Short mmCIF file of C-alpha atoms in Angstrom, two decimals:
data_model
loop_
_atom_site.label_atom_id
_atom_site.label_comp_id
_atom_site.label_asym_id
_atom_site.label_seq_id
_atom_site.Cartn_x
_atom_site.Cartn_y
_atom_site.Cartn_z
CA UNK A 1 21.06 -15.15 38.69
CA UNK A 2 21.59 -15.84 42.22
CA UNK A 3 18.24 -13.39 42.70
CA UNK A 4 16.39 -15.79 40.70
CA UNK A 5 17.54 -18.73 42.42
CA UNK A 6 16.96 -17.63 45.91
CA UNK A 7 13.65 -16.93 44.87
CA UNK A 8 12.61 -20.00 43.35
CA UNK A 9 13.65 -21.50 46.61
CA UNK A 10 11.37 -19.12 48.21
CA UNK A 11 8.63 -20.38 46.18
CA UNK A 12 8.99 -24.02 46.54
CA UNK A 13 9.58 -23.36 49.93
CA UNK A 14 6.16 -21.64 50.56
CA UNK A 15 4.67 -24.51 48.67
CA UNK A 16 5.96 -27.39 50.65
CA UNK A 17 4.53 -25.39 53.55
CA UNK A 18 1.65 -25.22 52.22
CA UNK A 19 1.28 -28.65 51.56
CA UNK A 20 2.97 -30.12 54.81
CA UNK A 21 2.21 -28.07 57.68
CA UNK A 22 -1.43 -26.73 56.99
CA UNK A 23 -3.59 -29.70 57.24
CA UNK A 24 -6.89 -28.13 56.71
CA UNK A 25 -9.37 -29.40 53.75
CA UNK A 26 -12.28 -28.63 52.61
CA UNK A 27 -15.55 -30.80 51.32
CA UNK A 28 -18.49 -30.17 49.36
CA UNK A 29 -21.39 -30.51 50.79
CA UNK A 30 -25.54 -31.03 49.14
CA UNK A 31 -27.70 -30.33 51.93
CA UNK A 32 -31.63 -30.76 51.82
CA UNK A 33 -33.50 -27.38 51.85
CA UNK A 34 -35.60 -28.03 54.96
CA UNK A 35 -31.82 -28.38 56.92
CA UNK A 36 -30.45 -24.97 55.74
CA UNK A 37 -30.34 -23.21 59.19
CA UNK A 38 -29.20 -26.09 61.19
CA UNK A 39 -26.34 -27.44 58.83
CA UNK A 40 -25.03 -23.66 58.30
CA UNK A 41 -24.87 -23.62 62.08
CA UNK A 42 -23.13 -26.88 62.06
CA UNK A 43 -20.30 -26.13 59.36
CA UNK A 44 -19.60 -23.02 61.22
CA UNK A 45 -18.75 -25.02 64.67
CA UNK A 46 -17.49 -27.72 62.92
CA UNK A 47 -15.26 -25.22 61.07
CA UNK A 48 -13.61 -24.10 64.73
CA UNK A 49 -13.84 -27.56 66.16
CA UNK A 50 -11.72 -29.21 63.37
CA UNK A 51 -10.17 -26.65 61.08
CA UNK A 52 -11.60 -28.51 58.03
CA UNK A 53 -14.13 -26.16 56.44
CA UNK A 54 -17.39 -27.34 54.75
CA UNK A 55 -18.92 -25.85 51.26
CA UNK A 56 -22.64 -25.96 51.82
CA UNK A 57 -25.05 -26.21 48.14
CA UNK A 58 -28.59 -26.36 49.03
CA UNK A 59 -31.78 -27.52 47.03
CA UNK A 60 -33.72 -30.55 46.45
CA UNK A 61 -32.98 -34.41 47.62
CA UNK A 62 -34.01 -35.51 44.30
CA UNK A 63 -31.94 -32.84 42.15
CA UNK A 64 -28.95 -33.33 43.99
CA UNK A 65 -29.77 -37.25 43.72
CA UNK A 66 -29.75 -36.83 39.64
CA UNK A 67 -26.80 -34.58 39.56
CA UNK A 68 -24.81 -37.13 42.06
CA UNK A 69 -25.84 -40.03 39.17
CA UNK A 70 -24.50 -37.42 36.59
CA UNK A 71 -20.88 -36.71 37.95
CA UNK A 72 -21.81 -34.22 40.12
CA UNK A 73 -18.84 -32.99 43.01
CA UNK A 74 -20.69 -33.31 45.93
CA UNK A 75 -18.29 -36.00 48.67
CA UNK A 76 -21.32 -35.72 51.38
CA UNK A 77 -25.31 -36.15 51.30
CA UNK A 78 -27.76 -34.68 53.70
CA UNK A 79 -30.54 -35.65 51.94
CA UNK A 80 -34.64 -35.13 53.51
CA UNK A 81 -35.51 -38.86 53.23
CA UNK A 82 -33.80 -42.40 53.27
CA UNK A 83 -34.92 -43.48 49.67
CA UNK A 84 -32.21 -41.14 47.76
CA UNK A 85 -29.17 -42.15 49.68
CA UNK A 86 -30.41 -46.05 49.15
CA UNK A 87 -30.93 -45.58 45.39
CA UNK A 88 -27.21 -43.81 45.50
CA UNK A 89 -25.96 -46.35 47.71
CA UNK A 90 -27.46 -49.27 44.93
CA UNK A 91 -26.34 -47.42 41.99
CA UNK A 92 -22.42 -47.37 43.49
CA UNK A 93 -21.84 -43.54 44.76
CA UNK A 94 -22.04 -44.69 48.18
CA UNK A 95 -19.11 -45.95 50.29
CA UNK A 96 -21.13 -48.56 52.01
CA UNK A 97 -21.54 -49.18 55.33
CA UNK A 98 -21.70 -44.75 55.63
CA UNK A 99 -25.48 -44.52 55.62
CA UNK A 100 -27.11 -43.29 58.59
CA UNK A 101 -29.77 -40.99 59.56
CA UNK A 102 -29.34 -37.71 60.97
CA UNK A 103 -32.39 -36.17 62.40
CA UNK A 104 -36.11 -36.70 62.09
CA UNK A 105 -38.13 -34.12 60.43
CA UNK A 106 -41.18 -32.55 61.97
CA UNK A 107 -44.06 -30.79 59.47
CA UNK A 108 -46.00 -27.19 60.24
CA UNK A 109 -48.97 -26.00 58.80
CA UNK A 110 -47.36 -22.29 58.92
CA UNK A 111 -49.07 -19.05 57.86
CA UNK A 112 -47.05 -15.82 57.86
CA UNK A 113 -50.14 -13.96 58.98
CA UNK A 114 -50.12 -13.40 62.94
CA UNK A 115 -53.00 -15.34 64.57
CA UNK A 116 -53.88 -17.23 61.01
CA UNK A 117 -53.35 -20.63 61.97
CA UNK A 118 -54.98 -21.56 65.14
CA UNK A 119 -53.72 -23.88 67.67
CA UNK A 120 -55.37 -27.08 66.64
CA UNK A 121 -55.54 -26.74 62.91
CA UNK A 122 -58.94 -26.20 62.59
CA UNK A 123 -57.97 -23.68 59.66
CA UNK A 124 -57.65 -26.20 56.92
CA UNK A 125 -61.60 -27.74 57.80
CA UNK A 126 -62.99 -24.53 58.45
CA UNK A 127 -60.68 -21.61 56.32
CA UNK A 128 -61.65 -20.30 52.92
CA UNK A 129 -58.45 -19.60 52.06
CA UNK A 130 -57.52 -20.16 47.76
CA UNK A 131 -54.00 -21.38 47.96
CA UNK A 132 -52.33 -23.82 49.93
CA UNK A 133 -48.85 -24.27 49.39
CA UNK A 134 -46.95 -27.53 49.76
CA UNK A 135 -43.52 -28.96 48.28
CA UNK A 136 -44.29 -31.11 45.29
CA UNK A 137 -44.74 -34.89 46.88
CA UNK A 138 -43.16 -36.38 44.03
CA UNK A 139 -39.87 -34.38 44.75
CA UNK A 140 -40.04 -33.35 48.36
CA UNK A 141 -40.50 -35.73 51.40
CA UNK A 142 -41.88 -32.83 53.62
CA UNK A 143 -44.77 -32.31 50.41
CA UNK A 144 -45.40 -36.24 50.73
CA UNK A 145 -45.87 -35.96 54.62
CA UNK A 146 -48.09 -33.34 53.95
CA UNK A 147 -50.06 -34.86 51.37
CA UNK A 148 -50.35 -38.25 53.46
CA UNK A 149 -51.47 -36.00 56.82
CA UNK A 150 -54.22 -34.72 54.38
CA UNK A 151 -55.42 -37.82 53.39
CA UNK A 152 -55.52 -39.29 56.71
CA UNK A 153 -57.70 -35.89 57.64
CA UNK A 154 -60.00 -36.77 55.07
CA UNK A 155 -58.95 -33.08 53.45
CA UNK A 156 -57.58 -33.58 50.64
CA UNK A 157 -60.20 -33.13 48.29
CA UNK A 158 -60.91 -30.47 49.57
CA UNK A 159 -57.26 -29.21 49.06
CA UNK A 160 -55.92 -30.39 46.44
CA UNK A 161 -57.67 -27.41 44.02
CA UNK A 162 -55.98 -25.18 46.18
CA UNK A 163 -52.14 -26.47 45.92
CA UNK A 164 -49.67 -24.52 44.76
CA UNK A 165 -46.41 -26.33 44.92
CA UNK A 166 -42.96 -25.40 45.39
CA UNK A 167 -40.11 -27.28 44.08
CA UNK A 168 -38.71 -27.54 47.40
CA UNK A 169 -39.60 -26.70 50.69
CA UNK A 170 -37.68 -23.62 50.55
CA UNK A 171 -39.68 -21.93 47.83
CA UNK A 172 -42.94 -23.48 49.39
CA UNK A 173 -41.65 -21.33 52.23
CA UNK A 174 -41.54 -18.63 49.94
CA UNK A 175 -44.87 -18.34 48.58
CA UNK A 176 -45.88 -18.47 51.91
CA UNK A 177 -44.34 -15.70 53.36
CA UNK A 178 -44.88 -13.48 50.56
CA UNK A 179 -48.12 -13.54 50.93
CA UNK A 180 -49.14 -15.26 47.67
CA UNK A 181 -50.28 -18.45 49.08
CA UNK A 182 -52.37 -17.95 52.84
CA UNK A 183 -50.73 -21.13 54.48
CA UNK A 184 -49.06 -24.00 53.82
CA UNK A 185 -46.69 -27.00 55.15
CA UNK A 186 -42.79 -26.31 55.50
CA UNK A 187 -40.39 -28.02 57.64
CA UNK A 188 -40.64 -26.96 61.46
CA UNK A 189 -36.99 -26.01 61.05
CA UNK A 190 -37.78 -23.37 58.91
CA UNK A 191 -39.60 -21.01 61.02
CA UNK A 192 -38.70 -22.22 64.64
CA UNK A 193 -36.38 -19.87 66.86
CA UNK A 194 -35.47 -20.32 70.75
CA UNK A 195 -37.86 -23.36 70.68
CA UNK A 196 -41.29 -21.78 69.35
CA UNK A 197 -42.62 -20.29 65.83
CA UNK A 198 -40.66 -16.89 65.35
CA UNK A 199 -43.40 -15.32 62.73
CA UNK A 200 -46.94 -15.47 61.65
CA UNK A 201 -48.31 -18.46 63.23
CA UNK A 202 -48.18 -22.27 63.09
CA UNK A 203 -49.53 -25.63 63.91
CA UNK A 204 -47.07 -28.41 64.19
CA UNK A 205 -48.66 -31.50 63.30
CA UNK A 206 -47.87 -34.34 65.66
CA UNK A 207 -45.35 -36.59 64.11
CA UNK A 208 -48.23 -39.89 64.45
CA UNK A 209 -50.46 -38.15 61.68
CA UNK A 210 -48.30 -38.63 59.10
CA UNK A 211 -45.27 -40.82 57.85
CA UNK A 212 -42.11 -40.31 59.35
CA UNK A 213 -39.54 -37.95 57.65
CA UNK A 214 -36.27 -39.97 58.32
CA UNK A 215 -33.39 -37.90 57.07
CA UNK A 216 -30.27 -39.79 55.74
CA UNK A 217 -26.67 -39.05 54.96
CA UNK A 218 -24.21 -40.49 53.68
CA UNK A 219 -20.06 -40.06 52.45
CA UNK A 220 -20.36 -40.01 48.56
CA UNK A 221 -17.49 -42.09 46.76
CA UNK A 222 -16.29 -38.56 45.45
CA UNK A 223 -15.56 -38.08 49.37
CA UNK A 224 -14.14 -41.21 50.28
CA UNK A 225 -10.36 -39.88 50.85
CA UNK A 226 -11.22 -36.34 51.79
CA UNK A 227 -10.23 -36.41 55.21
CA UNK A 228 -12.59 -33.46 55.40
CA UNK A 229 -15.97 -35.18 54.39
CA UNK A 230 -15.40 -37.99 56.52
CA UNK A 231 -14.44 -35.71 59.91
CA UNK A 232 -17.62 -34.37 58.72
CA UNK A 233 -19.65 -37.17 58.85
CA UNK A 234 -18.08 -38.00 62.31
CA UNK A 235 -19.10 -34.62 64.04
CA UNK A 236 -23.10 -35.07 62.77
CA UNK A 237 -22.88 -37.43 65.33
CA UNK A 238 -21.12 -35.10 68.04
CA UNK A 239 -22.94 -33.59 70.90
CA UNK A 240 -22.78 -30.23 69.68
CA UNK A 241 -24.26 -31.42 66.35
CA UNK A 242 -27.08 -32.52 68.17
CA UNK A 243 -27.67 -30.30 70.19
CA UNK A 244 -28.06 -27.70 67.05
CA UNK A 245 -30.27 -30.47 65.28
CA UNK A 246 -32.92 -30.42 68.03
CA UNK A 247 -32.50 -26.51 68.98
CA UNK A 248 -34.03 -26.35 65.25
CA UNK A 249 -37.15 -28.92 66.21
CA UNK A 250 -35.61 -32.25 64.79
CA UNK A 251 -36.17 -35.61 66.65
CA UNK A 252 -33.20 -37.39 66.78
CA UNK A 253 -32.70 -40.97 64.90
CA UNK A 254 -32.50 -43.68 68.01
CA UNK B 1 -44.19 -42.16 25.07
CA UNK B 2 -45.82 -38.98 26.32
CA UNK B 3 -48.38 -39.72 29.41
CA UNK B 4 -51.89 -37.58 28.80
CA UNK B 5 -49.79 -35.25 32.03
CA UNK B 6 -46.80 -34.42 29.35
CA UNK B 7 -49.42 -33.76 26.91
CA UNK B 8 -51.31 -31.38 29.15
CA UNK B 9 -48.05 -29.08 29.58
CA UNK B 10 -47.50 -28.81 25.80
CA UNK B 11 -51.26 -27.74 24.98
CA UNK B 12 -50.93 -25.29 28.29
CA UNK B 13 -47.55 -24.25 26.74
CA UNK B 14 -49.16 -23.65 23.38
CA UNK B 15 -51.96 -21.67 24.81
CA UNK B 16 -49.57 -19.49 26.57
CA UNK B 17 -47.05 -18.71 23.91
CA UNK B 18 -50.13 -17.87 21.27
CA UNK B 19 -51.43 -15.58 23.56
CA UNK B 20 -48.24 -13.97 24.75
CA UNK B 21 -47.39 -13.65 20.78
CA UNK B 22 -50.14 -12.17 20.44
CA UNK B 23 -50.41 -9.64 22.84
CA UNK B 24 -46.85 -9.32 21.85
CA UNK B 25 -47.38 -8.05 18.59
CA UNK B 26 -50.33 -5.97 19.81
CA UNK B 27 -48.32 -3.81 22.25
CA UNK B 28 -44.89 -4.44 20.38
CA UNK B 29 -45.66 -2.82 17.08
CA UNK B 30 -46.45 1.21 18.78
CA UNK B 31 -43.56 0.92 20.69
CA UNK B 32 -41.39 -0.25 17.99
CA UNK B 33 -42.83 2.56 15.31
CA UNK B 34 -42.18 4.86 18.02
CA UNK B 35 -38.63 3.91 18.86
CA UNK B 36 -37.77 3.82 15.07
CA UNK B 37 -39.28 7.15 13.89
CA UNK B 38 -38.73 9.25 17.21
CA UNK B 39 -36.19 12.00 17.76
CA UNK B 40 -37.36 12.26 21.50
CA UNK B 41 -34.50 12.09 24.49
CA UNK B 42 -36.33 9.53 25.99
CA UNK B 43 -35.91 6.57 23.39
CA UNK B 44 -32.75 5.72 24.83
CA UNK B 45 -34.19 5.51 27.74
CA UNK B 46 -37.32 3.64 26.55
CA UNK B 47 -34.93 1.00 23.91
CA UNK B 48 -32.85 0.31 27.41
CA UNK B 49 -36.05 -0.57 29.29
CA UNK B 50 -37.56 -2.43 26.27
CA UNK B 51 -33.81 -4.77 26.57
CA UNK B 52 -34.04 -4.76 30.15
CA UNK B 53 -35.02 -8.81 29.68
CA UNK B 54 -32.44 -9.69 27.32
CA UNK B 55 -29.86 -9.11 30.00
CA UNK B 56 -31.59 -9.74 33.01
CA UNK B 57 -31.64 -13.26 35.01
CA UNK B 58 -35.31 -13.93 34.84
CA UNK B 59 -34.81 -14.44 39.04
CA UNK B 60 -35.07 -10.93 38.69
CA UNK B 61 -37.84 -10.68 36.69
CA UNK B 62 -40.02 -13.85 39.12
CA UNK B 63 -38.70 -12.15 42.57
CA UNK B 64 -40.22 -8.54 41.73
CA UNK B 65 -43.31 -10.47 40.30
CA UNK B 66 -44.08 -12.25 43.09
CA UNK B 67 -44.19 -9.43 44.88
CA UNK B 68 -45.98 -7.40 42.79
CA UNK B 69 -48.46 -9.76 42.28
CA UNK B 70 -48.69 -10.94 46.17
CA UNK B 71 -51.79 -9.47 48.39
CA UNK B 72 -48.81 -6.49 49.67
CA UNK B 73 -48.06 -5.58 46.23
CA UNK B 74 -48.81 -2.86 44.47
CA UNK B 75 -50.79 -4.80 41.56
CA UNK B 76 -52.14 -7.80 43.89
CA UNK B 77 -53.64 -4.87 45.98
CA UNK B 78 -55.01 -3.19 42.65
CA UNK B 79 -56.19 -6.56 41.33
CA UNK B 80 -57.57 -7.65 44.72
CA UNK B 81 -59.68 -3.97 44.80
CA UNK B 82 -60.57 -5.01 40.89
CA UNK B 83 -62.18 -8.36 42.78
CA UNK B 84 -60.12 -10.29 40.30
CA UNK B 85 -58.15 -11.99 42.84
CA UNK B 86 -54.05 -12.20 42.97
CA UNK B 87 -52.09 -12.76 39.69
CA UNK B 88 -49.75 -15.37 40.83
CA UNK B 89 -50.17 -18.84 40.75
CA UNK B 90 -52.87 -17.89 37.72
CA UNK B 91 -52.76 -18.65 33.80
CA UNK B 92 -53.22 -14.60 33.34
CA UNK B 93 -50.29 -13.89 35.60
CA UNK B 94 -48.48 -16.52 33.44
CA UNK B 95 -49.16 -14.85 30.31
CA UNK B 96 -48.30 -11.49 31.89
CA UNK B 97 -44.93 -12.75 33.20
CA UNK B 98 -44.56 -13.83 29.52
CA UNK B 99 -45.05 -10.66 27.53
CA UNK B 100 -42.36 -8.91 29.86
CA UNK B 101 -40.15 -11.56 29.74
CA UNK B 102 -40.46 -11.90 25.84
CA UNK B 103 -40.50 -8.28 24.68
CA UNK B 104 -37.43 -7.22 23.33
CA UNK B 105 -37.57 -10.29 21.24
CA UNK B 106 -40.77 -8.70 19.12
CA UNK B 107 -40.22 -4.79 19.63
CA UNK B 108 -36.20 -5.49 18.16
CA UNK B 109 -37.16 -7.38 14.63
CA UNK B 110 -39.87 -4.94 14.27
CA UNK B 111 -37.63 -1.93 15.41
CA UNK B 112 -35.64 -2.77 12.69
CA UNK B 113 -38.02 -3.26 10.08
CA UNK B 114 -39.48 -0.29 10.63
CA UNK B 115 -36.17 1.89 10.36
CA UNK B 116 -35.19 0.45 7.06
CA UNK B 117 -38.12 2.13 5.80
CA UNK B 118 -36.96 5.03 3.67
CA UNK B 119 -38.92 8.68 5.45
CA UNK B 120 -39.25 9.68 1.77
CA UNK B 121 -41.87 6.25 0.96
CA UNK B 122 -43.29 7.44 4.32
CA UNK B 123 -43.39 11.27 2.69
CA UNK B 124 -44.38 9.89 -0.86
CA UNK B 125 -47.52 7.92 0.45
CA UNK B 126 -48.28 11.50 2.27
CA UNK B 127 -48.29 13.96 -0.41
CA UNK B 128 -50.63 11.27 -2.14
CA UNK B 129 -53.00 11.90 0.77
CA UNK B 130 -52.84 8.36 2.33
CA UNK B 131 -54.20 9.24 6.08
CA UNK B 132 -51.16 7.83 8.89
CA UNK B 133 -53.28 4.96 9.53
CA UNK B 134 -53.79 4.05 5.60
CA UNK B 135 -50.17 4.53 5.05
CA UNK B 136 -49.05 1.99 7.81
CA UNK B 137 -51.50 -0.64 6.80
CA UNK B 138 -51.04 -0.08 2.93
CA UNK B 139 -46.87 0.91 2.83
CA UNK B 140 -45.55 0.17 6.19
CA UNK B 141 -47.46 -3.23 6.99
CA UNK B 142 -46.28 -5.05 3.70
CA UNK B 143 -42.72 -3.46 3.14
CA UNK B 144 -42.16 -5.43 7.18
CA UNK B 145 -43.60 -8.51 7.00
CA UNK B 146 -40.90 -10.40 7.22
CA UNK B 147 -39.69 -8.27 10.64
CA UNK B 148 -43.66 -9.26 11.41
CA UNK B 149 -42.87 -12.48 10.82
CA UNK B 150 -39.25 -12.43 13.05
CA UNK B 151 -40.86 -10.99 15.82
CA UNK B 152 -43.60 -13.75 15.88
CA UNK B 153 -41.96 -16.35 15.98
CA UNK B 154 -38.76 -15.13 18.14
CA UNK B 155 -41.37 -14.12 20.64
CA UNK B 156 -43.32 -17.82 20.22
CA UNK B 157 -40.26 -19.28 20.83
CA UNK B 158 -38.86 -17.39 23.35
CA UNK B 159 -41.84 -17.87 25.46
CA UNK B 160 -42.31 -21.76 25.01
CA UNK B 161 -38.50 -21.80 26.36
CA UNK B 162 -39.35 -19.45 29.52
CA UNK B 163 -38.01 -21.25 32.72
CA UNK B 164 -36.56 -19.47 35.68
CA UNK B 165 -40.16 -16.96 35.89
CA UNK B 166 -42.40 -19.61 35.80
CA UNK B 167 -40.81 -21.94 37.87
CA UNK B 168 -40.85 -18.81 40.73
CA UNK B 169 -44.57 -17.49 39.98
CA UNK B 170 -46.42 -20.44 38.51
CA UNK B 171 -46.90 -23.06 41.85
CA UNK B 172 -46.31 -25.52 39.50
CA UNK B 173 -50.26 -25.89 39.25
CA UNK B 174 -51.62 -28.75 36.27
CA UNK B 175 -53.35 -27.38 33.63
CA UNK B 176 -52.77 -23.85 34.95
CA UNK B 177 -48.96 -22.99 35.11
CA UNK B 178 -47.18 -26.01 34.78
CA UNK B 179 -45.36 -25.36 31.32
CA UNK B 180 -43.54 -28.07 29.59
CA UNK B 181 -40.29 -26.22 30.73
CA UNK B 182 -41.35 -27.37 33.88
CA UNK B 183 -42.52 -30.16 33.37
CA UNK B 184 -38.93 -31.63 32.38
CA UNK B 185 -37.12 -30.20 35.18
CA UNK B 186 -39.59 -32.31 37.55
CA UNK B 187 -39.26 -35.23 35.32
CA UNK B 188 -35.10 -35.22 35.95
CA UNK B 189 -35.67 -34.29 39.69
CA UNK B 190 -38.36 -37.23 39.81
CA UNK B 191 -35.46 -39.48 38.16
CA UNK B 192 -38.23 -40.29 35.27
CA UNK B 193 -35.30 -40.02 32.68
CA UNK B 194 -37.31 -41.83 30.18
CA UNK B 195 -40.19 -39.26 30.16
CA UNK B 196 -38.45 -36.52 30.58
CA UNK B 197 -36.26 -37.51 27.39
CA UNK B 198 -39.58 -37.51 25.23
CA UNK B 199 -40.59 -34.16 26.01
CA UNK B 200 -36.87 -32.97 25.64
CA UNK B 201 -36.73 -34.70 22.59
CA UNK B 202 -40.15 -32.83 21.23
CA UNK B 203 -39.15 -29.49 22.57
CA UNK B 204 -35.62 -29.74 20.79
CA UNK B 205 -37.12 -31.25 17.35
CA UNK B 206 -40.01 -28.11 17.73
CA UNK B 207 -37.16 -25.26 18.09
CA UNK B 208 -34.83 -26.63 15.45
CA UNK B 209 -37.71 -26.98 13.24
CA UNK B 210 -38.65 -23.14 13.27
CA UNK B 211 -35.43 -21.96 12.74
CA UNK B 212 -34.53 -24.04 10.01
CA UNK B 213 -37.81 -22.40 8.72
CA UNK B 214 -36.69 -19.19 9.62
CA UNK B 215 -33.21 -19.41 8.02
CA UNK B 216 -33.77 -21.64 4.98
CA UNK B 217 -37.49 -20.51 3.73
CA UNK B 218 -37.48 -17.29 4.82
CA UNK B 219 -33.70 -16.57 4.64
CA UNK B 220 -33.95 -13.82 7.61
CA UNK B 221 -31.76 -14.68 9.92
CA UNK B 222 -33.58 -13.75 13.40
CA UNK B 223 -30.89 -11.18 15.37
CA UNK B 224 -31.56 -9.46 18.08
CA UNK B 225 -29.43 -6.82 17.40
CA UNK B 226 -27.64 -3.83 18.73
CA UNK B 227 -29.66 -0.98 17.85
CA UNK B 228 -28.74 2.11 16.95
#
C-alpha cells in the first residue's frame, strides 16, 4: 500500500515537473516549397536560440491556404505570395495586425545540364528544347512570375506548347533535375549554395522583368496562445534569420 | 456547371481508361490462364509481382517512372534510340503508367475465373479434339464472362481514379495528361470550390453507378481476393 502510494507521488510529481519547469513548446508550421532550405535552417537555430522547437510541413501556398479554411493545425504561415495570407486574414484565421512579409523571391531559368543555360538567357529564343517546366501559375506565385517574364519576352507562344507544370515549385524542380524536362523556372533558393548556382547551370532573371514575389507570413488564430508560434514569428525578423534568408538569394522586404 | 477545361479532363480521362482496359485485358488474360493452370515455382513469384500495385503507394510506382522514362533511364534511353522521344509528360506514358498501376485489378477476377474451371471440361473439350485455342474461345471464354466482365470494369475504374502517378509523371499538360483526378485537386488548391464540386460530384455519381451495376445486375461482387 504504502509502495503504491509513494509511487503515485512519484508520478504526479514527474508530471508537475513536466508541466512547470520545462517551458519549451512546440508549433506547427506550413512553409511554401520554394523556402524549404532556408526555413529548415531557421527552425534549427531558432530551436538553440529559444528552446521552442518548430514542426515544418511543406507544399503549396494555395493547398495549405484550403486546408487552413478547412480546420487544418497549422498556428504559422510562410506562404510564397501576399494574396493567401490576405484571403486568410479576410476570412478570420488571421490574428490581425500579424501579417508581414518575410523575404522577396528571386526566379531562375535553371537547367540541370552543365553549361545548358547560358549567361544571358538566350536559351529560351534560340533552344529547341521540348519541355519547359514551370509551377502551375494558377497555384504557384514563382509559375506566375515566370509566366509574366515570358510574356513580357514576347516568348510565350512560343512556350507555352512546351510547359510541363509542376504542382509546386518543388516538383517543377523535380522534373528538372531528372532530366525529363531540359530547363525550367524554380525559385533561386532552390539551387543556390555559398552565393552562386551549385549544379547544372542557371540564369537568374533580374527581379524588374517580372512581378515581384512578395512572400508573407502570418500567426494563424490556431497559434495565437502558443507561445511557440509567436517567438517564432519574432525571430523571422532576427538578424540571424536574415542573414539565412539572403545566404539563400532572397531580397529582403524594406 | 462544367467549363469546356473540366470537360476536356473527363474525355482525356475516358480515352485513357478505354485504352488502359483494353490493353488490360489484352496482356491480363495470358498471364491470368497461366497463373491459374500452372504448377511452375515461379507463380508465386509472378502472382506477388502481378499484386505488387495493390500494396504499393503509387509514389513508388511515379518516382521509378520518372526515372525510367527520363533521358538517363533505361527506357527514355531505349525510346530516345527508337526516335520516339521520352515517355513522360506524354499520353502513351500515361497509358503505360496506367496498365501497371491497374493490373492486379484485371489479372485477379480473371485469375479466378479461370481456376473455377473444372481440368476435366478442359480434358472433355480435348478428347473431343477441340484444338487449345478452340477450347478457350468455345469453353473457357463463355464459362468467364462474368470474371471478363469484373476485370473490365475494376480495371476502368481503377484507372479513372489513378492519382498519386499521374500527378508525378503527367506535367499536368491540357489535353495530354491532365486527368480529371487532377483536375480536382487543382480546382481545391485554386480555391474554385464550386467547380471542383461538379466534377467531384460527376466522378462520385460515375463510380457508384458501376458498382451498383456490378452488384445488383450482375450480382458479382468485384473482390480482389487473396489467391491461393
Amino acid at each position: 500500500m504504502t509502495l503504491k502510494i509513494s509511487r503515485l507521488a512519484l508520478i504526479a510529481f514527474g508530471l508537475i515537473l513536466n508541466s512547470s519547469m520545462v517551458r519549451a513548446d512546440s508549433t506547427l508550421v506550413a512553409v511554401a516549397s520554394n523556402f524549404t532550405k532556408p526555413m529548415t535552417e531557421i527552425a534549427e537555430s531558432f530551436e538553440q536560440a529559444t528552446g521552442h522547437s518548430a514542426k515544418l510541413s511543406f507544399g503549396s501556398t494555395g493547398k495549405f491556404v484550403s486546408q487552413i479554411q478547412n480546420g487544418g493545425p497549422f498556428e504559422v504561415l510562410l506562404a510564397a505570395d501576399e494574396t493567401g495570407p490576405a484571403l486568410l486574414e479576410k476570412e478570420g484565421f488571421v490574428v490581425s495586425g500579424t501579417r508581414n512579409t518575410y523575404a522577396i523571391g528571386k526566379l531562375v531559368l535553371w537547367s540541370a545540364t552543365p553549361g545548358y543555360v547560358d549567361a544571358e538567357g538566350k536559351i529560351l529564343k534560340t533552344g529547341s528544347f521540348k519541355h519547359i517546366s514551370l509551377a502551375d501559375p494558377k497555384l504557384a506565385p514563382y509559375g506566375a512570375a515566370a509566366v509574366d517574364y515570358l510574356t513580357k519576352q514576347g516568348l510565350l507562344e512560343k512556350t507555352q506548347p512546351l510547359m510541363v507544370l509542376g504542382e509546386n515549385i518543388s516538383q517543377t524542380q523535380q522534373f528538372i533535375s531528372t532530366g525529363n524536362a531540359e530547363l525550367g523556372f524554380i525559385a533561386l533558393s532552390q539551387v543556390i549554395e555559398n552565393g552562386k548556382i551549385a549544379s547544372g547551370s542557371g540564369y537568374i532573371i533580374p527581379t524588374h522583368e517580372y512581378a515581384t514575389i512578395r512572400q508573407g507570413t502570418a500567426l494563424l488564430k490556431n497559434g495565437a496562445e502558443n507561445p511557440a508560434a509567436i517567438a517564432l514569428l519574432a525571430y523571422l525578423k532576427s538578424a540571424p534569420a536574415l542573414a539565412i534568408i539572403e545566404k539563400y538569394g532572397y531580397d529582403l522586404a524594406k | 456547371m462544367l467549363s469546356p477545361a473540366d470537360l476536356d479532363t473527363l474525355w482525356l480521362t475516358f480515352k485513357v481508361a478505354s485504352l488502359s482496359t483494353f490493353l488490360l485485358l489484352l496482356i491480363g488474360t495470358p498471364i491470368a490462364w497461366w497463373l491459374a493452370r500452372t504448377q511452375s515455382p515461379a507463380k508465386g513469384f509472378i502472382n506477388a509481382l502481378v499484386s505488387l500495385p495493390l500494396v504499393l503507394p503509387p509514389t513508388v510506382l511515379g518516382f521509378y517512372l520518372l526515372i525510367l522514362m527520363g533521358p538517363n533511364g533505361a527506357l527514355g534511353k531505349l525510346t530516345n534510340a527508337l526516335d520516339l522521344g521520352a515517355l513522360s509528360f506524354t499520353f502513351t506514358g500515361l497509358v503505360i503508367a496506367s496498365v501497371l498501376y491497374s493490373i492486379p485489378f484485371v489479372v485477379q477476377p480473371l485469375q479466378s475465373a479461370f481456376n473455377s474451371i473444372a481440368q476435366q471440361t478442359l480434358e472433355a473439350a480435348a478428347t473431343l479434339r477441340a484444338s487449345p485455342l478452340n477450347t478457350f474461345l468455345s469453353v473457357v471464354l463463355p464459362l468467364s464472362k462474368s470474371g471478363f466482365l469484373t476485370a473490365g470494369i475494376l480495371g476502368f475504374t481503377h484507372t479513372v481514379g489513378e492519382f498519386g502517378v499521374v500527378l508525378m509523371i503527367g506535367g499536368n499538360i491540357p489535353d495530354k495528361t491532365r486527368v480529371v483526378s487532377v483536375q480536382i485537386y487543382n480546382h481545391v488548391e485554386a480555391l474554385e470550390y464550386t467547380q471542383a464540386h461538379w466534377l467531384a460530384g460527376c466522378l462520385l455519381a460515375f463510380s457508384f453507378s458501376v458498382l451498383l451495376v456490378l452488384y445488383t445486375v450482375l450480382k458479382t461482387p468485384p473482390q480482389v481476393q487473396q489467391l491461393k
